[in-house]
Coordinates of C-alpha atoms in Angstrom, one line a residue:
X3 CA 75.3 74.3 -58.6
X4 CA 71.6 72.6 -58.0
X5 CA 70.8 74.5 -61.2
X6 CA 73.0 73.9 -63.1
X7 CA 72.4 69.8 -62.2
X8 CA 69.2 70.5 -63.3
X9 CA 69.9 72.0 -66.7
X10 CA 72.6 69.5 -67.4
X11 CA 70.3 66.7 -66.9
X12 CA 67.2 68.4 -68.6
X13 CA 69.5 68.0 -71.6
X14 CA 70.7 64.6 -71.5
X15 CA 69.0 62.1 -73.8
X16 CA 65.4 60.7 -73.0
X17 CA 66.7 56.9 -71.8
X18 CA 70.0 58.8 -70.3
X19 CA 67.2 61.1 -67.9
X20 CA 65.2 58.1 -67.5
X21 CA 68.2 55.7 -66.3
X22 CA 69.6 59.2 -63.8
X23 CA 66.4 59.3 -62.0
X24 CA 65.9 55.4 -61.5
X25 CA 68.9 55.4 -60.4
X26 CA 69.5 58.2 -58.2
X27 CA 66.0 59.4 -57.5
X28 CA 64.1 55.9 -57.0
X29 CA 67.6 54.2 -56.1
X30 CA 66.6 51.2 -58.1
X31 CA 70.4 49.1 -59.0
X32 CA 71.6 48.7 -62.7
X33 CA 69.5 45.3 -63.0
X34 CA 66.2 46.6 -61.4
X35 CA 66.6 49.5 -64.2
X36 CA 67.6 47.1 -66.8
X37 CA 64.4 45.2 -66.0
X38 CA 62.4 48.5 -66.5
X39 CA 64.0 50.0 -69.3
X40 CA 64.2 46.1 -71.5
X41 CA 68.1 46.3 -71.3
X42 CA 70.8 44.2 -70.1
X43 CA 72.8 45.4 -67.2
X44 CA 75.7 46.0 -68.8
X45 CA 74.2 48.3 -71.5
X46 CA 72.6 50.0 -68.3
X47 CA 76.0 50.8 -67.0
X48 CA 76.8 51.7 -70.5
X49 CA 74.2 54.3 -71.0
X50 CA 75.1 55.2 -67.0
X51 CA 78.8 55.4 -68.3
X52 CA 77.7 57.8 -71.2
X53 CA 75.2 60.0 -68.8
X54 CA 78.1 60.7 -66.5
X55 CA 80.6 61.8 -69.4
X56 CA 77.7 64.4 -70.9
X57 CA 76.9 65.7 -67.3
X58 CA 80.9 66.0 -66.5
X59 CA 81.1 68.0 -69.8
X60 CA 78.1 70.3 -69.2
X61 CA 79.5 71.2 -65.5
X62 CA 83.3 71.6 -67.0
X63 CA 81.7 74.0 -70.4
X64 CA 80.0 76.1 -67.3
X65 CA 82.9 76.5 -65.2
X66 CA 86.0 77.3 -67.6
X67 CA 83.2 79.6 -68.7
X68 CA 83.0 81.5 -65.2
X69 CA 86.6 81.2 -65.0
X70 CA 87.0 83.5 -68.1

């Protein structure tokens, strides 16, 4: 599953990889990284929003796939 993460991250968008690791590998909040990144907040949680959704996808693709 790890690797998977991995993958499915390594293909997210530049800003989208960027905002995942501020977030979950530095654990900086949605303003710190808006600070960083020159965004408001709320587009942070946007773009986190938008992460989440292409990461969900990626993980659902791989298991209907092991499924069949």
């Amino acid at each position: 599953l790890q690797d998977i993460m991995v993958k499915a991250i390594d293909a997210l968008p530049d800003k989208e990889k960027l905002l995942i690791s501020l977030n979950y590998n530095e654990e900086l909040t949605m303003k710190e990284i808006g600070q960083i990144m020159g965004y408001t907040e709320s587009r942070i949680s946007q773009l986190h929003t938008q992460a989440m959704i292409r990461l969900r996808s990626r993980l659902r693709e791989y298991f209907q796939f092991k499924e069949d």
